[in-house]
Coordinates of C-alpha atoms in Angstrom, one line a residue:
M1 CA 67.2 -13.8 -10.8
I2 CA 64.4 -11.4 -11.0
Y3 CA 61.8 -11.4 -8.2
L4 CA 58.5 -10.2 -9.4
L5 CA 56.9 -9.9 -6.0
E6 CA 58.9 -10.0 -2.8
V7 CA 56.6 -10.5 0.2
P8 CA 58.0 -9.4 3.5
A9 CA 57.9 -11.8 6.4
L10 CA 55.2 -11.2 8.9
S11 CA 55.1 -12.3 12.5
G12 CA 51.9 -13.7 14.0
T13 CA 51.0 -10.4 15.7
N14 CA 51.4 -8.4 12.6
L15 CA 49.3 -10.9 10.6
M16 CA 46.5 -10.7 13.1
V17 CA 46.5 -6.9 13.1
V18 CA 46.3 -6.8 9.3
M19 CA 43.6 -9.4 9.2
G20 CA 41.7 -7.5 11.9
I21 CA 41.9 -4.3 9.8
L22 CA 40.7 -6.2 6.7
T23 CA 37.8 -7.6 8.7
L24 CA 36.9 -4.1 10.1
V25 CA 36.9 -2.6 6.6
F26 CA 34.7 -5.5 5.4
V27 CA 32.2 -4.9 8.2
G28 CA 32.3 -1.2 7.6
I29 CA 31.4 -1.7 3.9
I30 CA 28.5 -4.0 5.0
F31 CA 27.1 -1.3 7.4
F32 CA 27.6 1.4 4.8
M33 CA 25.5 -0.5 2.3
R34 CA 22.9 -1.4 4.8
T35 CA 22.4 2.2 5.9
R36 CA 22.3 3.3 2.2
F37 CA 19.5 0.9 1.4
N38 CA 17.7 1.5 4.7
R39 CA 17.6 5.2 3.9
F40 CA 15.2 4.5 1.1
S41 CA 12.9 2.2 3.1
D42 CA 11.5 5.1 5.0
S43 CA 10.6 7.1 1.9
D44 CA 7.5 6.2 -0.1
L45 CA 9.1 4.8 -3.3
T46 CA 5.7 3.8 -4.7
A47 CA 4.5 7.4 -4.8
V48 CA 7.8 8.6 -6.4
H49 CA 7.6 6.0 -9.2
A50 CA 3.8 6.1 -9.7
D51 CA 3.9 8.4 -12.8
R52 CA 7.0 6.7 -14.3
Q53 CA 6.6 5.8 -17.9
K54 CA 8.1 2.4 -19.0
K55 CA 9.8 2.9 -22.3
S56 CA 10.8 -0.7 -22.7
P57 CA 10.3 -4.0 -21.0
L58 CA 13.8 -3.8 -19.6
D59 CA 12.8 -0.8 -17.5
S60 CA 10.5 -3.0 -15.4
R61 CA 13.4 -5.2 -14.5
N62 CA 14.1 -3.0 -11.4
K63 CA 11.0 -1.9 -9.8
Y64 CA 12.8 0.8 -7.8
P65 CA 16.2 1.7 -9.2
E66 CA 17.3 3.5 -6.0
V67 CA 17.5 0.2 -4.1
D68 CA 18.9 -2.0 -6.9
A69 CA 21.4 -4.2 -5.1
F70 CA 22.7 -5.6 -8.3
R71 CA 24.1 -2.2 -9.3
Y72 CA 27.0 -2.7 -6.9
S73 CA 27.5 -6.5 -7.5
G74 CA 30.6 -5.9 -9.7
T75 CA 32.2 -3.6 -7.3
L76 CA 31.6 -5.8 -4.3
L77 CA 32.8 -8.9 -6.2
N78 CA 36.0 -7.1 -7.1
Y79 CA 36.4 -6.1 -3.4
G80 CA 35.9 -9.7 -2.3
L81 CA 38.4 -11.0 -4.8
L82 CA 40.9 -8.4 -3.7
A83 CA 40.3 -9.2 0.0
A84 CA 40.7 -13.0 -0.7
L85 CA 43.9 -12.4 -2.6
G86 CA 45.3 -10.1 0.1
A87 CA 44.5 -12.7 2.8
A88 CA 46.2 -15.4 0.8
I89 CA 49.3 -13.3 0.3
L90 CA 49.3 -12.5 4.0
A91 CA 48.9 -16.1 5.0
F92 CA 51.8 -17.1 2.8
S93 CA 54.0 -14.4 4.2
W94 CA 53.4 -15.5 7.8
T95 CA 56.7 -16.5 9.4
Q96 CA 57.3 -18.1 12.8
Y97 CA 60.6 -17.2 14.3
D98 CA 62.4 -19.7 16.5
A99 CA 63.8 -18.4 19.8
E100 CA 67.5 -17.9 19.5
I101 CA 69.4 -20.2 21.8
F102 CA 72.5 -18.6 23.4
I103 CA 75.5 -21.0 23.7
P104 CA 78.5 -19.5 25.3
D105 CA 81.9 -19.9 23.5
D106 CA 83.4 -22.1 26.2
A107 CA 80.4 -24.4 26.6
L108 CA 81.7 -27.0 24.1
E109 CA 85.2 -27.2 25.4
I110 CA 85.9 -30.4 27.3
E111 CA 89.0 -30.2 29.4
D112 CA 89.7 -33.9 30.0
D113 CA 88.6 -37.0 28.2
I114 CA 86.3 -38.9 30.4
E115 CA 86.6 -42.7 30.2
I116 CA 83.5 -44.6 30.8
E117 CA 83.9 -48.3 31.8
P118 CA 81.3 -50.5 30.4
P119 CA 79.4 -52.3 33.1
R120 CA 80.6 -55.8 33.9
T121 CA 78.2 -58.5 33.0
A122 CA 78.4 -62.3 33.6
E123 CA 79.4 -64.1 30.5
P124 CA 77.0 -66.7 29.4
P125 CA 78.2 -70.3 29.4
P126 CA 79.5 -71.6 26.2
P127 CA 77.0 -73.5 24.0
P128 CA 77.2 -77.3 24.3
P129 CA 79.3 -79.1 21.6
P130 CA 77.4 -80.3 18.6
P131 CA 76.6 -84.0 18.4
P132 CA 79.0 -86.1 16.6
P133 CA 78.2 -86.7 12.9
P134 CA 76.7 -90.1 12.1
V135 CA 79.2 -92.7 10.8
I136 CA 78.7 -93.5 7.1
E137 CA 79.4 -97.0 6.1
E138 CA 80.4 -97.8 2.6
V139 CA 78.4 -100.5 0.8
P140 CA 80.3 -102.3 -2.0
D141 CA 78.7 -102.2 -5.4
E142 CA 77.0 -105.4 -6.4
E143 CA 77.1 -106.5 -9.9
I144 CA 73.9 -107.8 -11.4
V145 CA 74.6 -110.8 -13.6
E146 CA 72.0 -112.0 -15.9

């Protein structure tokens, strides 16, 4: 058999650590993008683009190309898909281990057979005898003469 992808088993603690790291990376990307776009909010983008010539109608799709959020939509979508796939793989590899129960070697040895007497109970009285069957009388056949 060929295993294409063998996922190691993760305990609950390891799973939470990895999910926490993924969450921190995701929050870090959000803060990075916010600071990147807020950097341009202080500058006067109107004055920078006042003398800009529009060569085609498609140029006016983005009023200010520096703060175009859709430029990163493909990258962020791919990151989201990767994070969702990673979280699903981690969730499927989560394993709960049962505590190992120690049974000594001589714990199952019984030295003597122990006889247990069943408790004595009063026997119920026998049921009454059934009633006698009814007596069936034979009736002779009568011949009908016409």
